[in-house]
Amino acid sequence: MLFRQLFDAETSTYTYLLADETTREAALIDPVLEQVERDSKLLEELGLKLVLVLETHVHADHVTGAGMLRERTGATVAASPRGAPCVNRKVAHGDVLRLGRLEVKVLETPGHTDDSLSYLCEGRLFTGDTLLIRATGRTDFQNGDAGQLYDSITGRLFTLPDDTVVYPGHDYAGHALSTIGEEKRHNPRLAGRTREDFVTFMKSRQLPPPKKLDVAVPANRACGVIAPQPQA
Amino acid sequence: MLFRQLFDAETSTYTYLLADETTREAALIDPVLEQVERDSKLLEELGLKLVLVLETHVHADHVTGAGMLRERTGATVAASPRGAPCVNRKVAHGDVLRLGRLEVKVLETPGHTDDSLSYLCEGRLFTGDTLLIRATGRTDFQNGDAGQLYDSITGRLFTLPDDTVVYPGHDYAGHALSTIGEEKRHNPRLAGRTREDFVTFMKSRQLPPPKKLDVAVPANRACGVIAPQPQA
Ligand SMILES: [Fe+2]
Ligand SMILES: [Fe+2]
């Protein structure tokens, strides 16, 4: 399996490239619009064909490159049916997506948003904004729900083997990855906290809305490809 | 082998954590002063003991955390004898440093600076600012020499196996890693360029000096620990 982690410094967003080294079929998880050139170039240099774009959820903090990549390559864009209408493959909990001989398993992990998915491929877990390193996603917009997030993390992610590698959708402290075992032991929002504690903590936070919320959500519902406005 | 890549967003610097999973002995390559708390916390959470800090060179763009980490942990700071006088283990080409049962091999790769080293451990090559992803370090200060840099890269790094993973000291485009094979084929400064082309190109660049040069170089010659100034 060929694997790359990519970073958008402007929004601290991680994008992931997965590929079958034999068939050269590739997937990108959560590509960023401003990085489509970088990602396209890397795919080309590595001799890969993009066949799949996986979205963990409708993002509020950056605009997706999914639509532009689909236009360029014909790749399928997969996400939750609760998310962006523009998606052409709606996936549900337990679904398995094939990428050459690799299997990508879909886990529904709502709570940060109601459409949040995680993806599991060969011991690597892509958690979007559900589980971050020593943190979690927010639950105060886009139908977020703290109780549901706690259940998704503790019931669905923390039941995976401890050595499962956690690759988040963002990191703001310069960490690239974690493991399920590490997050169980050291995530300060979860370790030794009950569901009630977690919900109380998440409700007590007073955060400004994400800077790009009003732009990013509608753009992402269209896979990042907004129809040009009619000229006056 | 336990391995982590860490990023300092302010200076786009990568720090690397390597450890023997059995003995729990750890090394940090190119730690950043402002990230000493983060790195110390991670070492503690992972149950690791820092025994070694490896510097690829005297940096001009950030201040090292080596001295502060040494004070806290008693770790040995290793680097080139051509670099910082504060270092307590001076290493030369071909030396092998032991980290539990891991071996870290020292490669002298001058050119970005005269003291530049690369480190090789189990197929991972830490190139400092010698070889960057699709780029190279600068050669216009700190006794840099473009011809020497070309020789270091093509003669010492590009003779390693193509699947050797390249971990640079910086990346400004969000790439985390590359491979020797990839850089041989796709590094625009090197692929298909002669030594003369490379030297001409490097000389033609007109870059402002690194922002922190005047502060960082003296600080790093003291391993980032500057004696307090006498009070007036
Ligand atoms: Fe999000
Ligand atoms: Fe440097």
Short mmCIF file of C-alpha atoms and ligand atoms in Angstrom, two decimals:
data_model
loop_
_atom_site.label_atom_id
_atom_site.label_comp_id
_atom_site.label_asym_id
_atom_site.label_seq_id
_atom_site.Cartn_x
_atom_site.Cartn_y
_atom_site.Cartn_z
CA MET A 1 0.00 0.00 0.00
CA LEU A 2 1.28 3.41 -0.98
CA PHE A 3 0.38 6.03 1.58
CA ARG A 4 0.97 9.76 1.95
CA GLN A 5 -0.13 12.36 4.45
CA LEU A 6 -0.49 15.88 3.06
CA PHE A 7 -1.06 19.12 4.93
CA ASP A 8 -2.76 22.41 4.12
CA ALA A 9 -1.06 24.94 6.38
CA GLU A 10 -3.69 27.65 5.87
CA THR A 11 -6.44 25.54 7.48
CA SER A 12 -4.31 22.90 9.26
CA THR A 13 -6.14 20.23 7.25
CA TYR A 14 -4.73 16.79 6.55
CA THR A 15 -5.41 15.09 3.24
CA TYR A 16 -4.51 11.43 2.75
CA LEU A 17 -3.43 9.60 -0.37
CA LEU A 18 -3.91 5.82 -0.44
CA ALA A 19 -3.10 3.61 -3.39
CA ASP A 20 -2.75 0.02 -4.46
CA GLU A 21 0.89 -0.19 -5.53
CA THR A 22 0.15 -2.82 -8.14
CA THR A 23 -2.98 -1.54 -9.88
CA ARG A 24 -1.93 2.11 -9.27
CA GLU A 25 -5.51 3.02 -8.30
CA ALA A 26 -5.59 5.81 -5.75
CA ALA A 27 -7.96 7.50 -3.32
CA LEU A 28 -7.73 10.89 -1.67
CA ILE A 29 -9.42 11.49 1.66
CA ASP A 30 -10.53 15.08 2.31
CA PRO A 31 -8.64 16.93 -0.43
CA VAL A 32 -8.49 20.74 -0.15
CA LEU A 33 -9.50 22.96 -3.09
CA GLU A 34 -6.38 25.14 -2.89
CA GLN A 35 -4.18 22.04 -3.03
CA VAL A 36 -5.68 20.39 -6.12
CA GLU A 37 -2.63 21.30 -8.22
CA ARG A 38 -0.21 19.90 -5.64
CA ASP A 39 -2.21 16.70 -5.26
CA SER A 40 -2.69 16.24 -9.02
CA LYS A 41 1.02 16.66 -9.58
CA LEU A 42 1.88 14.13 -6.89
CA LEU A 43 -0.56 11.59 -8.35
CA GLU A 44 1.02 12.07 -11.75
CA GLU A 45 4.59 11.82 -10.47
CA LEU A 46 3.77 8.64 -8.58
CA GLY A 47 2.08 7.15 -11.66
CA LEU A 48 -1.29 6.83 -9.93
CA LYS A 49 -4.83 7.07 -11.22
CA LEU A 50 -7.31 8.77 -8.92
CA VAL A 51 -10.48 6.67 -8.79
CA LEU A 52 -11.98 7.63 -5.45
CA VAL A 53 -12.37 10.75 -3.31
CA LEU A 54 -13.58 10.07 0.20
CA GLU A 55 -15.10 12.83 2.28
CA THR A 56 -15.33 12.39 6.03
CA HIS A 57 -18.05 15.07 6.25
CA VAL A 58 -19.21 18.42 4.92
CA HIS A 59 -16.40 20.65 6.18
CA ALA A 60 -16.96 24.08 7.69
CA ASP A 61 -13.33 25.21 7.75
CA HIS A 62 -12.09 24.66 4.22
CA VAL A 63 -13.47 24.00 0.75
CA THR A 64 -13.10 20.50 -0.65
CA GLY A 65 -11.17 19.70 -3.83
CA ALA A 66 -13.46 16.70 -4.48
CA GLY A 67 -15.52 18.25 -7.28
CA MET A 68 -12.57 19.67 -9.16
CA LEU A 69 -10.68 16.38 -8.89
CA ARG A 70 -13.77 14.49 -10.11
CA GLU A 71 -14.00 16.80 -13.14
CA ARG A 72 -10.35 16.20 -13.97
CA THR A 73 -10.16 12.47 -13.40
CA GLY A 74 -13.65 11.00 -13.38
CA ALA A 75 -13.07 9.77 -9.82
CA THR A 76 -16.08 8.77 -7.73
CA VAL A 77 -16.81 11.03 -4.76
CA ALA A 78 -18.03 9.05 -1.76
CA ALA A 79 -19.58 10.37 1.44
CA SER A 80 -22.57 10.04 3.74
CA PRO A 81 -26.11 10.44 2.32
CA ARG A 82 -26.67 12.93 5.17
CA GLY A 83 -24.04 15.24 3.69
CA ALA A 84 -23.43 16.92 0.35
CA PRO A 85 -26.00 16.31 -2.41
CA CYS A 86 -23.26 16.50 -5.06
CA VAL A 87 -21.72 13.18 -3.96
CA ASN A 88 -22.10 10.30 -6.40
CA ARG A 89 -21.59 7.37 -4.08
CA LYS A 90 -23.47 7.45 -0.78
CA VAL A 91 -22.04 5.05 1.73
CA ALA A 92 -23.30 3.60 5.00
CA HIS A 93 -21.86 1.97 8.09
CA GLY A 94 -20.16 -1.31 7.26
CA ASP A 95 -19.82 -0.62 3.54
CA VAL A 96 -16.52 -1.67 2.02
CA LEU A 97 -15.04 0.37 -0.83
CA ARG A 98 -12.54 -1.34 -3.09
CA LEU A 99 -9.38 0.40 -4.19
CA GLY A 100 -7.53 -2.10 -6.32
CA ARG A 101 -6.92 -4.90 -3.88
CA LEU A 102 -7.26 -2.65 -0.85
CA GLU A 103 -10.44 -2.47 1.16
CA VAL A 104 -11.64 0.71 2.80
CA LYS A 105 -14.28 0.15 5.45
CA VAL A 106 -16.84 2.83 6.25
CA LEU A 107 -17.69 3.65 9.87
CA GLU A 108 -20.53 6.03 10.67
CA THR A 109 -19.27 8.23 13.49
CA PRO A 110 -21.76 11.11 13.88
CA GLY A 111 -21.42 13.78 16.53
CA HIS A 112 -19.06 16.42 15.14
CA THR A 113 -21.60 16.64 12.33
CA ASP A 114 -24.52 14.34 11.59
CA ASP A 115 -22.85 13.12 8.39
CA SER A 116 -19.40 12.31 9.87
CA LEU A 117 -17.75 9.11 8.68
CA SER A 118 -14.45 7.48 9.56
CA TYR A 119 -12.60 5.20 7.14
CA LEU A 120 -10.48 2.18 8.03
CA CYS A 121 -7.87 0.71 5.68
CA GLU A 122 -5.21 -1.81 6.71
CA GLY A 123 -4.89 -0.67 10.32
CA ARG A 124 -5.06 3.01 9.45
CA LEU A 125 -8.11 4.89 10.70
CA PHE A 126 -9.04 8.21 9.12
CA THR A 127 -11.17 9.96 11.69
CA GLY A 128 -12.01 13.30 10.04
CA ASP A 129 -13.03 15.68 12.84
CA THR A 130 -14.56 12.94 14.99
CA LEU A 131 -11.41 12.04 16.90
CA LEU A 132 -8.47 14.44 16.84
CA ILE A 133 -5.10 13.96 18.53
CA ARG A 134 -5.70 14.60 22.24
CA ALA A 135 -8.89 16.39 21.24
CA THR A 136 -12.17 15.93 19.37
CA GLY A 137 -14.10 17.87 16.78
CA ARG A 138 -16.54 20.57 17.87
CA THR A 139 -20.24 19.80 18.27
CA ASP A 140 -21.77 23.26 18.17
CA PHE A 141 -22.83 23.55 14.52
CA GLN A 142 -23.94 21.43 11.55
CA ASN A 143 -26.22 19.27 13.74
CA GLY A 144 -23.35 18.38 16.02
CA ASP A 145 -24.24 16.43 19.15
CA ALA A 146 -21.80 15.88 22.00
CA GLY A 147 -23.50 12.75 23.37
CA GLN A 148 -23.52 11.21 19.90
CA LEU A 149 -19.82 12.12 19.43
CA TYR A 150 -18.94 10.42 22.73
CA ASP A 151 -20.83 7.31 21.63
CA SER A 152 -19.17 7.28 18.20
CA ILE A 153 -15.69 7.56 19.67
CA THR A 154 -16.04 5.23 22.63
CA GLY A 155 -18.42 2.74 21.00
CA ARG A 156 -17.04 2.59 17.47
CA LEU A 157 -13.44 3.85 17.42
CA PHE A 158 -12.19 2.82 20.85
CA THR A 159 -13.32 -0.77 20.21
CA LEU A 160 -10.73 -1.07 17.43
CA PRO A 161 -7.34 -2.59 18.32
CA ASP A 162 -5.07 -0.33 20.40
CA ASP A 163 -2.41 -0.27 17.69
CA THR A 164 -4.80 1.11 15.05
CA VAL A 165 -3.13 4.28 13.75
CA VAL A 166 -5.28 7.40 14.01
CA TYR A 167 -4.99 9.92 11.17
CA PRO A 168 -7.12 12.98 11.94
CA GLY A 169 -8.65 15.58 9.65
CA HIS A 170 -6.77 18.37 11.36
CA ASP A 171 -4.01 18.96 13.82
CA TYR A 172 -3.04 22.32 15.24
CA ALA A 173 -0.02 21.30 17.33
CA GLY A 174 2.16 19.60 14.73
CA HIS A 175 1.26 16.00 15.53
CA ALA A 176 0.89 13.79 12.48
CA LEU A 177 -0.76 10.72 13.94
CA SER A 178 -1.74 8.88 17.09
CA THR A 179 -3.09 5.44 17.95
CA ILE A 180 -6.35 4.23 19.45
CA GLY A 181 -4.48 3.04 22.55
CA GLU A 182 -2.84 6.41 23.01
CA GLU A 183 -6.10 8.33 22.65
CA LYS A 184 -7.88 6.00 25.09
CA ARG A 185 -5.17 6.71 27.66
CA HIS A 186 -4.23 10.31 26.98
CA ASN A 187 -7.08 12.16 25.27
CA PRO A 188 -7.94 14.68 27.98
CA ARG A 189 -11.57 14.99 26.86
CA LEU A 190 -12.18 11.27 27.05
CA ALA A 191 -9.77 9.47 29.37
CA GLY A 192 -11.56 8.90 32.67
CA ARG A 193 -14.53 11.03 31.62
CA THR A 194 -18.11 9.83 31.58
CA ARG A 195 -20.51 10.63 28.75
CA GLU A 196 -22.10 13.23 31.04
CA ASP A 197 -18.73 14.87 31.80
CA PHE A 198 -17.96 15.01 28.09
CA VAL A 199 -21.33 16.56 27.20
CA THR A 200 -21.01 19.12 30.02
CA PHE A 201 -17.49 20.03 28.90
CA MET A 202 -18.45 20.39 25.23
CA LYS A 203 -21.47 22.56 26.16
CA SER A 204 -19.31 24.78 28.39
CA ARG A 205 -17.03 25.81 25.54
CA GLN A 206 -17.70 29.21 24.02
CA LEU A 207 -16.08 29.22 20.60
CA PRO A 208 -16.51 31.66 17.74
CA PRO A 209 -17.98 30.06 14.60
CA PRO A 210 -15.37 28.69 12.13
CA LYS A 211 -14.12 31.57 9.98
CA LYS A 212 -15.17 29.97 6.71
CA LEU A 213 -18.49 28.44 7.86
CA ASP A 214 -20.78 30.57 5.66
CA VAL A 215 -18.66 30.05 2.58
CA ALA A 216 -17.39 26.52 3.13
CA VAL A 217 -20.62 24.69 3.93
CA PRO A 218 -22.56 25.75 0.81
CA ALA A 219 -19.44 25.27 -1.33
CA ASN A 220 -18.88 21.80 0.07
CA ARG A 221 -22.50 20.81 -0.49
CA ALA A 222 -21.60 21.35 -4.16
CA CYS A 223 -18.30 19.39 -3.77
CA GLY A 224 -16.39 22.68 -3.97
CA VAL A 225 -17.55 23.44 -7.50
CA ILE A 226 -19.83 26.46 -7.47
CA ALA A 227 -21.63 27.28 -10.70
CA PRO A 228 -20.44 30.64 -12.08
CA GLN A 229 -22.79 33.50 -11.22
CA PRO A 230 -24.74 34.90 -14.18
CA GLN A 231 -23.18 38.14 -15.45
CA ALA A 232 -25.21 41.31 -14.91
CA MET B 1 10.67 0.95 15.96
CA LEU B 2 8.43 3.71 17.21
CA PHE B 3 8.45 6.69 14.89
CA ARG B 4 6.77 10.09 14.83
CA GLN B 5 7.00 13.10 12.59
CA LEU B 6 6.31 16.43 14.30
CA PHE B 7 5.83 19.84 12.70
CA ASP B 8 6.48 23.40 13.82
CA ALA B 9 4.07 25.49 11.77
CA GLU B 10 5.76 28.82 12.56
CA THR B 11 9.00 27.79 10.81
CA SER B 12 7.75 24.79 8.77
CA THR B 13 10.33 22.64 10.57
CA TYR B 14 10.02 18.88 10.95
CA THR B 15 11.23 17.19 14.10
CA TYR B 16 11.47 13.40 14.26
CA LEU B 17 11.04 11.07 17.20
CA LEU B 18 12.63 7.61 16.94
CA ALA B 19 12.57 5.02 19.68
CA ASP B 20 13.34 1.41 20.43
CA GLU B 21 9.95 0.02 21.43
CA THR B 22 11.50 -2.49 23.82
CA THR B 23 14.11 -0.48 25.71
CA ARG B 24 12.01 2.73 25.39
CA GLU B 25 15.14 4.75 24.55
CA ALA B 26 14.33 7.66 22.25
CA ALA B 27 16.05 10.17 20.00
CA LEU B 28 14.79 13.48 18.66
CA ILE B 29 16.16 14.83 15.41
CA ASP B 30 16.13 18.64 15.08
CA PRO B 31 13.82 19.59 17.96
CA VAL B 32 12.52 23.18 18.01
CA LEU B 33 12.85 25.33 21.14
CA GLU B 34 9.22 26.49 21.11
CA GLN B 35 8.05 22.85 20.94
CA VAL B 36 10.03 21.48 23.89
CA GLU B 37 6.87 21.24 26.03
CA ARG B 38 4.96 19.40 23.31
CA ASP B 39 7.82 16.99 22.68
CA SER B 40 8.47 16.37 26.38
CA LYS B 41 4.80 15.61 26.93
CA LEU B 42 4.71 13.19 24.02
CA LEU B 43 7.82 11.37 25.29
CA GLU B 44 6.21 11.06 28.70
CA GLU B 45 2.86 9.86 27.35
CA LEU B 46 4.58 7.25 25.21
CA GLY B 47 6.69 6.09 28.16
CA LEU B 48 9.97 6.96 26.44
CA LYS B 49 13.30 8.13 27.80
CA LEU B 50 15.14 10.70 25.69
CA VAL B 51 18.78 9.67 25.42
CA LEU B 52 19.88 11.33 22.20
CA VAL B 53 19.28 14.59 20.34
CA LEU B 54 20.59 14.62 16.79
CA GLU B 55 21.17 17.89 14.99
CA THR B 56 21.46 17.86 11.21
CA HIS B 57 23.25 21.24 11.27
CA VAL B 58 23.37 24.66 12.89
CA HIS B 59 20.02 26.03 11.80
CA ALA B 60 19.47 29.59 10.60
CA ASP B 61 15.68 29.58 10.59
CA HIS B 62 14.71 28.36 14.05
CA VAL B 63 16.27 27.87 17.47
CA THR B 64 16.98 24.30 18.56
CA GLY B 65 15.44 22.69 21.61
CA ALA B 66 18.52 20.48 22.04
CA GLY B 67 20.07 22.31 24.98
CA MET B 68 16.86 22.61 26.96
CA LEU B 69 16.04 18.95 26.36
CA ARG B 70 19.57 17.98 27.46
CA GLU B 71 19.14 19.97 30.68
CA ARG B 72 15.85 18.23 31.40
CA THR B 73 16.78 14.68 30.51
CA GLY B 74 20.55 14.35 30.40
CA ALA B 75 20.33 13.31 26.75
CA THR B 76 23.48 13.44 24.63
CA VAL B 77 23.45 16.06 21.87
CA ALA B 78 25.17 14.82 18.72
CA ALA B 79 26.20 16.81 15.66
CA SER B 80 29.10 17.61 13.38
CA PRO B 81 32.38 18.92 14.87
CA ARG B 82 32.12 21.70 12.26
CA GLY B 83 28.95 22.98 13.90
CA ALA B 84 27.91 24.11 17.38
CA PRO B 85 30.60 24.04 20.10
CA CYS B 86 27.95 23.17 22.71
CA VAL B 87 27.47 19.66 21.32
CA ASN B 88 28.73 16.82 23.50
CA ARG B 89 29.09 14.08 20.93
CA LYS B 90 30.82 15.02 17.68
CA VAL B 91 30.14 12.53 14.93
CA ALA B 92 31.72 11.81 11.57
CA HIS B 93 30.79 10.09 8.32
CA GLY B 94 30.17 6.39 8.86
CA ASP B 95 29.69 6.62 12.63
CA VAL B 96 26.88 4.51 14.01
CA LEU B 97 24.92 5.75 16.99
CA ARG B 98 23.08 3.17 19.07
CA LEU B 99 19.55 3.78 20.28
CA GLY B 100 18.56 0.66 22.18
CA ARG B 101 18.78 -1.96 19.47
CA LEU B 102 18.39 0.53 16.67
CA GLU B 103 21.35 1.85 14.72
CA VAL B 104 21.51 5.38 13.37
CA LYS B 105 24.15 5.86 10.72
CA VAL B 106 25.79 9.26 10.18
CA LEU B 107 26.29 10.60 6.66
CA GLU B 108 28.27 13.79 6.10
CA THR B 109 26.37 15.75 3.47
CA PRO B 110 27.87 19.25 3.37
CA GLY B 111 26.73 21.94 0.96
CA HIS B 112 23.69 23.60 2.53
CA THR B 113 26.09 24.33 5.39
CA ASP B 114 29.56 22.96 5.97
CA ASP B 115 28.38 21.02 9.01
CA SER B 116 25.32 19.35 7.43
CA LEU B 117 24.72 15.71 8.32
CA SER B 118 22.06 13.23 7.27
CA TYR B 119 21.01 10.30 9.46
CA LEU B 120 19.89 6.87 8.27
CA CYS B 121 17.88 4.48 10.44
CA GLU B 122 16.08 1.37 9.17
CA GLY B 123 15.39 2.68 5.68
CA ARG B 124 14.46 6.16 6.85
CA LEU B 125 16.78 8.96 5.81
CA PHE B 126 16.69 12.26 7.69
CA THR B 127 18.14 14.79 5.32
CA GLY B 128 17.96 18.07 7.25
CA ASP B 129 18.18 20.87 4.68
CA THR B 130 20.44 18.93 2.33
CA LEU B 131 17.67 17.29 0.30
CA LEU B 132 14.15 18.68 0.54
CA ILE B 133 11.06 17.35 -1.22
CA ARG B 134 11.38 18.46 -4.85
CA ALA B 135 13.91 21.04 -3.68
CA THR B 136 17.20 21.44 -1.81
CA GLY B 137 18.49 23.64 0.96
CA ARG B 138 20.00 27.03 0.15
CA THR B 139 23.74 27.44 -0.26
CA ASP B 140 24.15 31.19 0.16
CA PHE B 141 25.14 31.47 3.82
CA GLN B 142 26.90 29.53 6.63
CA ASN B 143 29.67 28.34 4.28
CA GLY B 144 27.17 26.83 1.88
CA ASP B 145 28.54 25.52 -1.40
CA ALA B 146 26.35 24.52 -4.32
CA GLY B 147 28.89 22.16 -5.91
CA GLN B 148 29.41 20.40 -2.60
CA LEU B 149 25.65 20.12 -2.10
CA TYR B 150 25.26 18.53 -5.55
CA ASP B 151 28.03 16.04 -4.69
CA SER B 152 26.50 15.22 -1.31
CA ILE B 153 23.07 14.57 -2.80
CA THR B 154 24.06 12.72 -5.94
CA GLY B 155 27.09 10.93 -4.50
CA ARG B 156 25.88 10.05 -1.01
CA LEU B 157 22.08 10.17 -0.90
CA PHE B 158 21.15 9.10 -4.43
CA THR B 159 23.31 5.97 -4.09
CA LEU B 160 20.97 4.69 -1.36
CA PRO B 161 18.18 2.29 -2.44
CA ASP B 162 15.31 3.93 -4.33
CA ASP B 163 12.79 2.95 -1.66
CA THR B 164 14.69 4.75 1.12
CA VAL B 165 12.19 7.14 2.66
CA VAL B 166 13.28 10.77 2.70
CA TYR B 167 12.28 12.85 5.74
CA PRO B 168 13.38 16.46 5.26
CA GLY B 169 14.08 19.18 7.80
CA HIS B 170 11.42 21.42 6.31
CA ASP B 171 8.58 21.36 3.88
CA TYR B 172 6.63 24.38 2.75
CA ALA B 173 4.02 22.68 0.54
CA GLY B 174 2.49 20.17 2.94
CA HIS B 175 4.43 17.11 1.85
CA ALA B 176 5.48 14.84 4.71
CA LEU B 177 7.96 12.56 2.99
CA SER B 178 9.40 11.38 -0.30
CA THR B 179 11.72 8.60 -1.43
CA ILE B 180 15.17 8.56 -2.98
CA GLY B 181 13.69 7.13 -6.19
CA GLU B 182 11.12 9.89 -6.37
CA GLU B 183 13.65 12.65 -5.82
CA LYS B 184 16.00 11.18 -8.43
CA ARG B 185 13.18 11.27 -10.96
CA HIS B 186 11.22 14.36 -9.98
CA ASN B 187 13.38 16.82 -8.07
CA PRO B 188 13.41 19.73 -10.55
CA ARG B 189 16.79 21.00 -9.35
CA LEU B 190 18.50 17.67 -9.86
CA ALA B 191 16.71 15.43 -12.36
CA GLY B 192 18.53 15.72 -15.67
CA ARG B 193 20.75 18.55 -14.42
CA THR B 194 24.51 18.48 -14.41
CA ARG B 195 26.60 19.71 -11.51
CA GLU B 196 27.29 22.85 -13.51
CA ASP B 197 23.58 23.47 -14.19
CA PHE B 198 22.88 23.06 -10.51
CA VAL B 199 25.63 25.46 -9.43
CA THR B 200 24.50 28.04 -12.00
CA PHE B 201 20.89 27.73 -10.87
CA MET B 202 21.76 28.06 -7.17
CA LYS B 203 23.95 31.10 -7.88
CA SER B 204 21.19 32.76 -9.92
CA ARG B 205 18.74 32.79 -7.02
CA GLN B 206 18.40 36.09 -5.20
CA LEU B 207 16.90 35.32 -1.82
CA PRO B 208 16.63 37.52 1.25
CA PRO B 209 18.54 36.18 4.26
CA PRO B 210 16.51 33.89 6.57
CA LYS B 211 14.47 36.04 8.95
CA LYS B 212 16.02 34.55 12.08
CA LEU B 213 19.63 34.21 10.85
CA ASP B 214 21.17 36.73 13.25
CA VAL B 215 19.36 35.32 16.25
CA ALA B 216 19.22 31.64 15.38
CA VAL B 217 22.85 30.94 14.46
CA PRO B 218 24.42 32.26 17.69
CA ALA B 219 21.63 30.69 19.75
CA ASN B 220 22.10 27.35 18.02
CA ARG B 221 25.85 27.44 18.53
CA ALA B 222 24.88 27.36 22.23
CA CYS B 223 22.33 24.55 21.63
CA GLY B 224 19.52 27.06 22.08
CA VAL B 225 20.47 27.83 25.67
CA ILE B 226 21.76 31.37 25.93
CA ALA B 227 23.31 32.35 29.24
CA PRO B 228 21.21 35.06 30.91
CA GLN B 229 22.57 38.56 30.28
CA PRO B 230 24.05 40.25 33.35
CA GLN B 231 21.59 42.75 34.83
CA ALA B 232 22.52 46.43 34.55
FE FE C 1 -15.27 19.58 10.41
FE FE C 2 19.17 25.04 7.48
#
